[in-house]
Amino acid sequence: FLFVPAVEVKIEVVIPEKERSKEEMSPNGKASPLIYKVNGTARHYHLEEHPIASNPYHNPKDIVEASVCHVKDLENGQMREVDLGCGKALLIKESGEFHAVGHKCPHYGAPLIKGVLSKGRVRCPWHGACFNISTGDIEDFPSLDSLPRFQVKIEKEKVYIRASKQALQTQRRTKMMAKCISLNNYSLSSTNVLIIGAGAAGLVCAETLRQEGFSDRIVMCTMDRHLPYDRPKLSKSMDSHPEQIALRSKEFFCTYDIEVLTEMQVAAVDIKSKIAVFKDGFKMEYNKLLIATGNTPKALSCKGKEMENVFNIRTPEDANCVVKLATSKNVVIVGASFLGMEVAAYLVERAHSVSVVELEEVPFKKFFGERVGRAVMKMFESNRVKFYMQTEVSELREQEGKLKEVVLKSGKVLRADVCVVGVGAVPATGFLKQSGINIDSKGFIVVNKMMQTNIPGVFAAGDAVTFPLALRNNKKVNVPHWQMAHMHGRIAALNMLAHGTEISTVPYLWTAMFGKSIRYAGHGEGFDDVVIQGDLDELKFVAFYTKSDEVVAVASMNYDPIVSKVAEVMAAGRTIRKRDVE
């Protein structure tokens, strides 16, 4: 289907209008210094780009131009992956206009040709990230970077793409960001924006502030030892080292003056004085505050829970240690949660045995429904994972100070050299109990559509919040997933800058086990029926979750890009009826 043309290299440099306007700002290609006012104080900043996103039109030798097709080869609403000789681009025709952007999602490299094109944006088929086809900018997550955008021209009914070789090869672009150049007049104990938590929500908040031109001080603090990293990989790729899964490099934080305080825990927040008090007694003033502390794993309540070789997977060190200890040993996983099942799938080829203990009768019953849960369970059993369902742990037994057995309430005794606990989590908000910030009965921080708490200037984001979900008539929900945390962080940052932006994203998540992924979009809590198409036994299916007559969520395996299609329909505010999918 692909038309691969002969490639002709041009030395002539032609700058798109958007890039040309940037070039004209200053002779070195960077934007001229601008002024941004914070609290009435003028600050200077430069707009900078990450090295991989440098202007592709600076070096004439870096430019390639190729004829990629005839104008009639594409209909409106069609996409085509085209080869320019030194890399590929995604060519798109919509409303009679051609656009060209990077062909791979910057998140995990998904081919966007298999994604969904709708109303000026393309949605990734794997994890739902959305990109504007005119600018390449990211519009929904997960991905920290945008797509490179290439110049398209039409000559004699032929479509030409002119692109930077570097951009074709990197397939990503970091959005313009403000870089502070006047920060020598603050004290270490004061900050303008303090972000408690360095997960996806905290990082995206900091980046968005810089992208929007905010030039004052930003401080992120985390209990972790590491800079922000790709936390979902802890259970999917357990032997990854922190540097391998880092979301941004140390140089990135230095370049954009985003300070990260590691191994620092906030013990209390004084909202009247606008002061955060750290566990070691250190105090920091703030002007705006984002609380993005995430969750704390639930512990077992049985005897022996504190002994060696019993783990919650919270850090790369935890994951690495489990892999090392589990090799050729007996592993017991308590909880058939996403984390528990992903860990089981990862360890089964390395361990002597893997057993999963779960209170429910099938895994994921409340989330995916019984039929999908049974199909997943069958896949695990065919891969030598043993299940002990409708029971729980009564005791962990030791021998010479180390875990030796897991005793179940059913009376069964399992040999165990390592135990991984994945029985859920609670919001890490205990330090806010006396703060005056509104916390619900389950410990979640309550925010509005702009991620604002009940306290002016205090925002919250990520796994620790409940927020109004537009998709479900603004019902307050908790969605503890990676994509949603990114979007929370962005919305919070925009509203710190008084943009008045409301959250309206469609929840999108995924799990990966044995090289297969289940993708999911929507919010299926309280579903009353599941309409399944495809073959569950063959693990090629799509499941529509309905409440009354409405489809509220969808899950699929080996059925791309159906989940991204449904997400786009939901994002457009259209209702899918049960009869439409039956």
Coordinates of C-alpha atoms in Angstrom, one line a residue:
F1 CA 0.0 0.0 0.0
L2 CA 2.9 2.4 0.6
F3 CA 4.2 4.4 -2.3
V4 CA 8.0 4.8 -1.8
P5 CA 9.3 7.5 -4.0
A6 CA 12.8 8.3 -5.2
V7 CA 14.4 10.7 -2.7
E8 CA 15.8 14.0 -3.9
V9 CA 17.9 16.0 -1.4
K10 CA 17.5 19.8 -1.7
I11 CA 20.0 22.2 -0.3
E12 CA 17.6 25.2 -0.5
V13 CA 16.2 26.1 2.9
V14 CA 12.5 26.9 3.1
I15 CA 11.1 27.8 6.5
P16 CA 7.4 27.3 7.3
E17 CA 5.6 30.5 8.3
K18 CA 5.4 29.5 12.0
E19 CA 9.2 28.8 12.1
R20 CA 10.0 31.9 10.1
S21 CA 8.3 34.1 12.6
K22 CA 10.5 32.6 15.4
E23 CA 13.6 33.1 13.3
E24 CA 12.8 36.8 12.8
M25 CA 12.6 37.4 16.6
S26 CA 16.3 37.3 17.1
P27 CA 19.5 36.6 15.0
N28 CA 20.4 33.4 16.9
G29 CA 17.1 31.6 16.1
K30 CA 15.9 31.8 19.7
A31 CA 13.0 34.0 20.7
S32 CA 13.9 37.4 21.9
P33 CA 13.8 37.9 25.7
L34 CA 10.2 38.5 26.9
I35 CA 8.8 39.7 30.1
Y36 CA 6.4 37.6 32.3
K37 CA 4.9 39.2 35.4
V38 CA 4.4 37.2 38.6
N39 CA 3.0 39.0 41.6
G40 CA 3.8 42.3 39.9
T41 CA 7.5 41.4 39.6
A42 CA 8.9 41.5 36.1
R43 CA 11.0 38.4 35.2
H44 CA 13.0 37.8 32.0
Y45 CA 13.0 34.5 30.3
H46 CA 14.1 32.9 27.0
L47 CA 12.1 30.4 25.0
E48 CA 14.3 27.3 24.6
E49 CA 13.9 23.9 23.2
H50 CA 15.2 20.5 24.2
P51 CA 18.2 19.5 22.1
I52 CA 16.2 16.9 20.2
A53 CA 13.7 19.5 19.3
S54 CA 16.0 22.1 17.8
N55 CA 14.8 24.0 14.8
P56 CA 15.1 21.5 11.9
Y57 CA 15.7 24.3 9.4
H58 CA 18.9 25.7 10.8
N59 CA 21.3 23.4 8.8
P60 CA 20.7 23.2 5.0
K61 CA 22.5 19.8 4.9
D62 CA 20.0 18.4 7.3
I63 CA 17.0 19.0 5.0
V64 CA 15.5 16.3 2.8
E65 CA 12.6 16.8 0.3
A66 CA 10.7 14.1 -1.4
S67 CA 7.7 13.7 -3.7
V68 CA 5.5 11.2 -1.7
C69 CA 2.3 10.8 -3.7
H70 CA -0.2 12.4 -6.1
V71 CA -2.9 14.7 -4.6
K72 CA -5.6 12.3 -5.6
D73 CA -3.9 9.3 -3.9
L74 CA -5.5 10.3 -0.5
E75 CA -9.1 10.9 0.2
N76 CA -10.2 13.3 3.0
G77 CA -9.8 11.5 6.3
Q78 CA -7.0 9.2 5.1
M79 CA -3.5 8.7 6.5
R80 CA -0.4 7.2 4.8
E81 CA 3.0 6.4 6.2
V82 CA 5.5 7.7 3.6
D83 CA 9.3 7.0 3.3
L84 CA 11.6 10.0 2.7
G85 CA 14.7 7.9 2.4
C86 CA 16.2 8.7 5.8
G87 CA 13.1 8.3 7.8
K88 CA 9.3 8.1 7.6
A89 CA 6.5 10.6 8.1
L90 CA 2.8 10.4 8.5
L91 CA 0.9 12.1 5.7
I92 CA -2.6 13.1 6.5
K93 CA -5.4 14.6 4.3
E94 CA -8.3 16.3 6.1
S95 CA -10.7 18.9 4.8
G96 CA -8.8 19.1 1.5
E97 CA -5.5 20.0 3.2
F98 CA -2.4 17.9 3.6
H99 CA -0.4 17.7 6.9
A100 CA 2.8 15.8 7.7
V101 CA 4.0 14.8 11.2
G102 CA 6.1 12.1 12.9
H103 CA 4.8 8.6 12.2
K104 CA 5.5 7.1 15.7
C105 CA 4.0 8.0 19.0
P106 CA 6.8 9.5 21.2
H107 CA 5.5 7.5 24.2
Y108 CA 6.3 3.9 23.3
G109 CA 6.8 4.2 19.5
A110 CA 3.3 3.0 18.4
P111 CA 2.7 3.3 14.6
L112 CA 0.2 6.2 14.3
I113 CA -0.9 4.9 10.9
K114 CA -2.8 2.3 12.9
G115 CA -4.3 5.1 15.1
V116 CA -7.5 7.1 14.8
L117 CA -7.9 10.3 12.8
S118 CA -10.6 12.6 14.0
K119 CA -11.3 16.4 13.8
G120 CA -7.7 17.6 13.4
R121 CA -5.9 15.1 15.6
V122 CA -4.6 11.6 15.5
R123 CA -4.9 9.3 18.5
C124 CA -2.3 6.6 19.3
P125 CA -3.7 3.0 18.9
W126 CA -1.8 1.7 22.0
H127 CA -2.2 4.1 24.9
G128 CA -4.5 6.9 23.6
A129 CA -2.1 9.9 23.3
C130 CA -3.5 12.5 20.9
F131 CA -1.6 14.9 18.6
N132 CA -2.7 17.9 16.6
I133 CA -2.1 17.2 12.9
S134 CA -1.4 20.8 12.1
T135 CA 1.2 21.6 14.8
G136 CA 2.2 18.1 16.1
D137 CA 1.4 19.3 19.6
I138 CA 0.3 16.8 22.2
E139 CA -3.4 17.2 23.2
D140 CA -3.9 14.2 25.4
F141 CA -1.5 11.9 27.2
P142 CA 0.5 9.8 27.9
S143 CA 3.5 11.3 26.2
L144 CA 5.7 14.2 27.4
D145 CA 6.8 15.0 23.8
S146 CA 5.0 16.2 20.8
L147 CA 5.4 15.1 17.2
P148 CA 7.7 16.8 14.7
R149 CA 5.8 18.7 12.1
F150 CA 7.0 18.8 8.5
Q151 CA 6.4 21.2 5.6
V152 CA 4.0 20.0 2.9
K153 CA 3.8 21.7 -0.6
I154 CA 1.9 20.8 -3.7
E155 CA 3.4 21.2 -7.1
K156 CA 1.9 20.0 -10.4
E157 CA -0.6 17.8 -8.5
K158 CA 2.2 16.1 -6.6
V159 CA 2.6 16.2 -2.8
Y160 CA 6.1 17.0 -1.5
I161 CA 7.3 16.8 2.1
R162 CA 10.3 18.8 3.3
A163 CA 11.8 17.6 6.6
S164 CA 14.8 17.7 8.9
K165 CA 16.7 14.4 8.9
Q166 CA 17.2 14.8 12.6
A167 CA 13.4 15.2 13.3
L168 CA 12.7 12.2 11.1
Q169 CA 15.0 10.0 13.1
T170 CA 14.0 11.2 16.6
Q171 CA 10.3 11.3 15.9
R172 CA 9.7 13.6 18.8
R173 CA 9.7 17.3 19.7
T174 CA 9.7 19.0 23.0
K175 CA 7.4 22.0 23.1
M176 CA 8.8 25.4 23.5
M177 CA 9.7 26.1 27.1
A178 CA 10.6 29.2 29.2
K179 CA 14.0 29.1 30.7
C180 CA 14.6 31.3 33.7
I181 CA 17.6 33.6 33.6
S182 CA 16.9 35.8 36.7
L183 CA 16.6 33.6 39.7
N184 CA 19.2 35.0 42.0
N185 CA 16.9 37.0 44.3
Y186 CA 15.0 34.2 46.1
S187 CA 15.9 32.5 49.4
L188 CA 16.1 28.7 49.6
S189 CA 13.1 28.6 51.9
S190 CA 10.7 30.3 49.5
T191 CA 9.3 29.2 46.2
N192 CA 6.7 30.4 43.7
V193 CA 5.2 27.0 42.8
L194 CA 5.7 24.1 45.1
I195 CA 4.8 20.6 43.7
I196 CA 4.5 17.9 46.3
G197 CA 5.1 14.6 44.4
A198 CA 7.3 13.9 41.4
G199 CA 5.1 11.4 39.4
A200 CA 3.5 12.1 36.1
A201 CA 1.1 14.8 37.5
G202 CA 3.9 16.8 39.1
L203 CA 6.2 16.6 36.2
V204 CA 3.6 17.6 33.6
C205 CA 2.5 20.5 35.8
A206 CA 6.1 21.8 36.0
E207 CA 6.7 21.3 32.2
T208 CA 3.3 23.0 31.4
L209 CA 4.2 26.0 33.5
R210 CA 7.4 26.4 31.6
Q211 CA 5.7 25.8 28.2
E212 CA 3.2 28.6 29.0
G213 CA 6.0 31.0 29.8
F214 CA 6.1 30.9 33.6
S215 CA 9.5 32.1 34.6
D216 CA 9.5 32.1 38.4
R217 CA 10.8 29.4 40.7
I218 CA 9.4 25.8 40.5
V219 CA 10.3 23.2 43.2
M220 CA 9.2 19.6 43.1
C221 CA 9.8 17.4 46.1
T222 CA 9.5 13.6 46.4
M223 CA 10.1 10.9 48.9
D224 CA 11.7 8.9 46.2
R225 CA 15.5 8.8 45.6
H226 CA 15.1 9.3 41.9
L227 CA 14.0 11.9 39.4
P228 CA 10.5 11.3 37.9
Y229 CA 10.4 7.9 36.2
D230 CA 8.0 5.7 34.2
R231 CA 6.2 4.0 37.1
P232 CA 4.0 1.6 35.1
K233 CA 7.2 -0.1 34.0
L234 CA 8.0 -1.2 37.6
S235 CA 5.5 -4.1 37.3
K236 CA 5.8 -4.7 33.5
S237 CA 9.6 -4.6 33.1
M238 CA 10.9 -5.3 36.6
D239 CA 14.6 -5.4 36.0
S240 CA 14.7 -1.9 34.6
H241 CA 17.2 0.5 36.2
P242 CA 16.1 4.0 37.2
E243 CA 18.2 5.7 34.4
Q244 CA 16.5 3.5 31.8
I245 CA 13.0 4.5 32.9
A246 CA 13.6 8.2 33.7
L247 CA 11.0 10.4 32.1
R248 CA 13.5 13.3 31.8
S249 CA 17.2 13.6 32.2
K250 CA 19.0 15.5 34.9
E251 CA 20.2 17.9 32.2
F252 CA 16.5 18.6 31.3
F253 CA 15.7 19.8 34.8
C254 CA 18.8 21.9 34.9
T255 CA 18.1 23.5 31.5
Y256 CA 14.6 24.5 32.5
D257 CA 15.3 25.4 36.1
I258 CA 12.9 22.8 37.6
E259 CA 14.3 22.0 41.0
V260 CA 13.7 18.5 42.3
L261 CA 14.3 17.7 46.0
T262 CA 14.6 14.0 46.4
E263 CA 14.1 12.0 49.6
M264 CA 12.1 14.9 51.1
Q265 CA 8.7 14.3 52.8
V266 CA 6.2 17.0 53.5
A267 CA 4.7 16.5 57.0
A268 CA 2.2 19.3 57.1
V269 CA 0.8 22.2 55.1
D270 CA -0.1 25.6 56.7
I271 CA -2.5 27.1 54.3
K272 CA -2.8 30.4 56.1
S273 CA 0.9 31.1 56.1
K274 CA 1.4 29.3 52.8
I275 CA 4.1 27.2 54.2
A276 CA 5.0 23.5 53.7
V277 CA 6.7 21.9 56.7
F278 CA 9.0 19.0 55.9
K279 CA 9.6 15.9 58.1
D280 CA 13.1 17.1 58.9
G281 CA 11.8 20.5 60.1
F282 CA 12.7 22.4 57.0
K283 CA 10.0 24.9 56.0
M284 CA 9.3 26.3 52.5
E285 CA 7.0 29.2 51.6
Y286 CA 5.0 28.9 48.4
N287 CA 2.6 31.0 46.3
K288 CA 0.9 28.2 44.4
L289 CA 0.8 24.6 45.6
L290 CA 0.2 21.3 43.8
I291 CA -0.4 18.2 45.8
A292 CA 0.3 15.1 43.7
T293 CA 1.3 12.6 46.3
G294 CA -0.3 9.6 44.8
N295 CA -1.2 6.4 46.7
T296 CA 0.4 4.3 49.5
P297 CA 0.1 0.5 49.1
K298 CA -2.1 -1.3 51.5
A299 CA -0.2 -3.7 53.8
L300 CA -1.3 -7.2 54.8
S301 CA -2.8 -7.4 58.3
C302 CA -1.6 -10.9 59.1
K303 CA 1.2 -12.3 61.3
G304 CA 4.6 -12.1 59.6
K305 CA 3.8 -9.2 57.3
E306 CA 7.0 -7.3 58.4
M307 CA 9.5 -10.1 57.6
E308 CA 12.2 -10.1 55.0
N309 CA 11.3 -10.9 51.3
V310 CA 7.8 -9.5 51.6
F311 CA 7.4 -6.6 49.1
N312 CA 5.2 -3.8 47.9
I313 CA 6.5 -2.7 44.5
R314 CA 7.0 1.1 45.0
T315 CA 10.5 1.8 43.6
P316 CA 12.9 0.4 41.0
E317 CA 14.9 -1.0 43.8
D318 CA 11.9 -3.0 45.0
A319 CA 11.3 -4.4 41.5
N320 CA 14.9 -5.2 40.9
C321 CA 15.2 -7.0 44.3
V322 CA 12.1 -9.1 43.7
V323 CA 13.5 -10.3 40.3
K324 CA 16.8 -11.2 41.8
L325 CA 15.2 -13.1 44.8
A326 CA 12.6 -14.8 42.7
T327 CA 14.9 -16.4 40.2
S328 CA 14.5 -20.1 40.4
K329 CA 12.5 -19.7 43.6
N330 CA 8.9 -19.9 44.7
V331 CA 6.9 -16.7 44.5
V332 CA 3.5 -15.9 46.0
I333 CA 1.6 -12.8 44.9
V334 CA -1.2 -11.6 47.1
G335 CA -3.9 -9.8 45.1
A336 CA -4.9 -10.3 41.5
S337 CA -4.7 -6.5 40.9
F338 CA -3.1 -4.9 37.8
L339 CA 0.2 -4.8 39.7
G340 CA -0.1 -8.3 41.0
M341 CA -1.0 -9.9 37.6
E342 CA 1.7 -8.0 35.8
V343 CA 4.3 -9.1 38.3
A344 CA 3.1 -12.7 38.0
A345 CA 3.4 -12.5 34.2
Y346 CA 6.9 -11.1 34.4
L347 CA 8.2 -13.5 36.9
V348 CA 6.8 -16.8 35.7
E349 CA 9.6 -17.4 33.2
R350 CA 12.2 -16.7 35.9
A351 CA 10.8 -18.3 39.0
H352 CA 10.4 -21.9 39.9
S353 CA 6.7 -21.3 40.7
V354 CA 4.3 -18.4 40.8
S355 CA 1.1 -18.5 42.8
V356 CA -1.6 -15.8 43.0
V357 CA -3.9 -15.5 46.0
E358 CA -7.1 -13.5 45.6
L359 CA -10.4 -12.9 47.5
E360 CA -12.5 -12.7 44.3
E361 CA -13.5 -15.7 42.3
V362 CA -11.8 -14.4 39.1
P363 CA -9.2 -11.7 38.5
F364 CA -10.4 -8.2 37.4
K365 CA -14.0 -9.2 38.0
K366 CA -15.1 -5.7 39.2
F367 CA -13.1 -4.0 36.4
F368 CA -13.4 -6.2 33.3
G369 CA -16.3 -8.4 34.3
E370 CA -16.4 -12.1 34.9
R371 CA -16.1 -13.4 31.3
V372 CA -13.1 -11.3 30.4
G373 CA -11.6 -12.1 33.9
R374 CA -11.9 -15.8 33.2
A375 CA -10.3 -15.5 29.8
V376 CA -7.3 -13.6 31.4
M377 CA -7.1 -16.2 34.1
K378 CA -7.1 -19.1 31.6
M379 CA -4.2 -17.3 29.8
F380 CA -2.2 -17.2 33.0
E381 CA -2.9 -20.8 33.9
S382 CA -1.7 -21.9 30.5
N383 CA 1.5 -20.1 31.4
R384 CA 2.0 -22.1 34.6
V385 CA 0.6 -19.5 37.1
K386 CA -1.4 -21.2 39.9
F387 CA -4.4 -19.5 41.4
Y388 CA -5.9 -19.7 44.9
M389 CA -9.1 -17.8 44.6
Q390 CA -11.8 -16.8 47.2
T391 CA -9.3 -17.0 50.0
E392 CA -6.8 -14.8 51.8
V393 CA -3.5 -15.0 53.7
S394 CA -3.8 -15.8 57.4
E395 CA -0.1 -16.0 58.2
L396 CA 3.4 -15.6 56.7
R397 CA 5.9 -18.1 58.2
E398 CA 9.6 -17.8 58.5
Q399 CA 12.6 -20.0 58.7
E400 CA 15.9 -18.4 59.9
G401 CA 14.4 -15.0 59.6
K402 CA 13.3 -15.3 56.0
L403 CA 9.9 -16.0 54.5
K404 CA 9.3 -19.8 53.9
E405 CA 5.6 -20.3 53.7
V406 CA 2.3 -18.5 53.1
V407 CA -0.6 -20.0 55.0
L408 CA -4.1 -19.4 53.5
K409 CA -7.4 -19.1 55.4
S410 CA -8.5 -22.1 53.4
G411 CA -5.8 -24.1 55.2
K412 CA -3.6 -24.5 52.2
V413 CA 0.2 -23.9 52.8
L414 CA 2.2 -22.5 49.9
R415 CA 6.0 -22.6 49.7
A416 CA 7.2 -19.1 49.3
D417 CA 10.7 -17.5 49.1
V418 CA 9.3 -14.2 48.0
C419 CA 5.9 -12.5 48.5
V420 CA 4.7 -9.5 46.5
V421 CA 1.6 -7.7 48.0
G422 CA -0.8 -6.0 45.5
V423 CA -4.0 -5.7 47.5
G424 CA -4.8 -2.1 46.6
A425 CA -3.7 1.3 47.8
V426 CA -5.0 4.3 49.8
P427 CA -4.4 8.0 49.0
A428 CA -1.2 9.4 50.5
T429 CA -3.0 12.4 52.1
G430 CA -2.6 11.7 55.9
F431 CA -0.4 14.8 56.3
L432 CA -3.3 17.0 55.2
K433 CA -5.8 16.0 57.8
Q434 CA -5.5 19.2 59.9
S435 CA -4.8 21.5 56.9
G436 CA -8.3 22.7 56.1
I437 CA -8.0 21.2 52.6
N438 CA -11.2 19.3 51.8
I439 CA -10.6 15.5 52.0
D440 CA -13.4 13.0 51.5
S441 CA -14.2 10.0 53.8
K442 CA -11.9 7.7 51.8
G443 CA -9.0 10.2 52.1
F444 CA -9.1 11.6 48.6
I445 CA -8.6 15.3 47.9
V446 CA -11.7 16.8 46.4
V447 CA -11.1 19.1 43.4
N448 CA -13.2 20.9 40.8
K449 CA -12.9 20.7 37.0
M450 CA -9.9 23.0 37.2
M451 CA -8.1 20.8 39.7
Q452 CA -8.6 23.4 42.4
T453 CA -9.2 22.4 46.0
N454 CA -11.4 24.4 48.4
I455 CA -8.3 26.6 49.2
P456 CA -7.4 29.4 46.8
G457 CA -4.0 28.7 45.2
V458 CA -3.9 25.0 46.2
F459 CA -4.4 22.5 43.5
A460 CA -4.3 18.6 43.6
A461 CA -3.8 16.0 40.9
G462 CA -3.2 12.3 40.2
D463 CA -4.2 9.2 42.1
A464 CA -5.0 11.0 45.3
V465 CA -7.9 13.1 44.0
T466 CA -11.6 12.8 43.1
F467 CA -12.6 15.1 40.3
P468 CA -15.8 15.7 38.2
L469 CA -15.7 13.4 35.1
A470 CA -17.4 15.0 32.2
L471 CA -18.0 11.6 30.6
R472 CA -20.2 10.6 33.6
N473 CA -22.2 13.8 34.0
N474 CA -19.5 15.3 36.2
K475 CA -19.8 12.6 38.8
K476 CA -16.9 12.9 41.3
V477 CA -14.6 9.9 40.6
N478 CA -11.1 8.7 41.3
V479 CA -9.2 7.5 38.3
P480 CA -5.7 6.2 39.5
H481 CA -4.1 5.8 36.1
W482 CA -1.0 7.1 34.3
Q483 CA -2.8 9.0 31.5
M484 CA -5.1 10.8 33.8
A485 CA -2.3 11.9 36.1
H486 CA -0.6 13.6 33.1
M487 CA -3.8 15.5 32.2
H488 CA -4.5 16.5 35.8
G489 CA -1.0 18.0 36.0
R490 CA -1.5 20.0 32.8
I491 CA -4.9 21.3 33.8
A492 CA -3.6 22.3 37.2
A493 CA -0.7 24.3 35.7
L494 CA -3.0 26.1 33.2
N495 CA -5.2 27.2 36.0
M496 CA -2.3 28.3 38.2
L497 CA -1.8 30.8 35.4
A498 CA -5.6 31.7 35.4
H499 CA -6.4 30.1 32.0
G500 CA -9.8 28.9 33.2
T501 CA -9.3 25.4 31.6
E502 CA -11.6 22.6 32.6
I503 CA -10.7 18.9 32.4
S504 CA -12.7 16.9 29.9
T505 CA -10.4 14.0 28.9
V506 CA -11.6 10.4 28.5
P507 CA -9.8 7.9 30.9
Y508 CA -7.5 5.6 29.0
L509 CA -5.4 2.8 30.4
W510 CA -3.7 -0.4 29.5
T511 CA -2.1 -3.5 31.0
A512 CA 0.5 -5.8 29.5
M513 CA 0.9 -9.5 30.2
F514 CA 2.7 -12.2 28.3
G515 CA 3.3 -9.9 25.4
K516 CA -0.4 -9.1 25.1
S517 CA -2.2 -5.8 26.0
I518 CA -5.6 -5.1 27.2
R519 CA -6.6 -1.5 26.4
Y520 CA -9.4 0.3 28.1
A521 CA -11.2 3.6 27.7
G522 CA -14.1 5.3 29.6
H523 CA -15.2 4.8 33.2
G524 CA -17.1 1.5 33.7
E525 CA -17.7 1.8 37.4
G526 CA -21.2 0.4 38.2
F527 CA -21.7 -1.3 34.7
D528 CA -24.6 -3.7 34.6
D529 CA -23.9 -5.6 31.4
V530 CA -21.0 -6.5 29.1
V531 CA -21.5 -6.9 25.3
I532 CA -18.6 -9.0 23.9
Q533 CA -17.6 -9.3 20.3
G534 CA -14.8 -11.5 19.0
D535 CA -13.4 -14.6 20.6
L536 CA -12.5 -14.7 24.3
D537 CA -10.8 -18.1 23.9
E538 CA -8.6 -16.8 21.1
L539 CA -7.9 -13.6 23.2
K540 CA -9.1 -11.5 20.3
F541 CA -12.1 -9.5 21.6
V542 CA -13.7 -6.2 22.4
A543 CA -15.9 -5.8 25.4
F544 CA -18.4 -2.9 25.7
Y545 CA -19.5 -2.1 29.3
T546 CA -23.0 -0.7 29.6
K547 CA -25.0 1.0 32.2
S548 CA -28.7 1.0 31.4
D549 CA -28.7 1.7 27.6
E550 CA -25.3 3.6 27.4
V551 CA -21.8 2.3 26.7
V552 CA -19.7 3.7 29.5
A553 CA -16.4 1.9 28.8
V554 CA -14.7 -0.4 26.3
A555 CA -11.8 -2.9 26.6
S556 CA -10.1 -4.9 23.9
M557 CA -7.3 -7.4 23.2
N558 CA -5.8 -7.8 19.7
Y559 CA -8.5 -5.6 18.4
D560 CA -6.7 -2.3 17.7
P561 CA -7.7 0.5 17.2
I562 CA -11.2 0.0 18.5
V563 CA -10.5 1.4 22.0
S564 CA -9.0 4.5 20.5
K565 CA -12.0 4.9 18.2
V566 CA -14.4 4.6 21.1
A567 CA -12.3 7.1 23.1
E568 CA -12.6 9.6 20.2
V569 CA -16.4 9.2 20.0
M570 CA -16.6 9.7 23.8
A571 CA -14.2 12.7 23.6
A572 CA -16.5 14.3 21.0
G573 CA -19.4 14.1 23.6
R574 CA -21.4 11.5 21.6
T575 CA -23.3 8.8 23.3
I576 CA -22.9 5.1 22.2
R577 CA -26.0 3.1 22.8
K578 CA -26.1 -0.6 23.8
R579 CA -28.0 -1.4 20.6
D580 CA -25.2 0.1 18.5
V581 CA -22.7 -2.5 19.7
E582 CA -25.0 -5.5 20.1

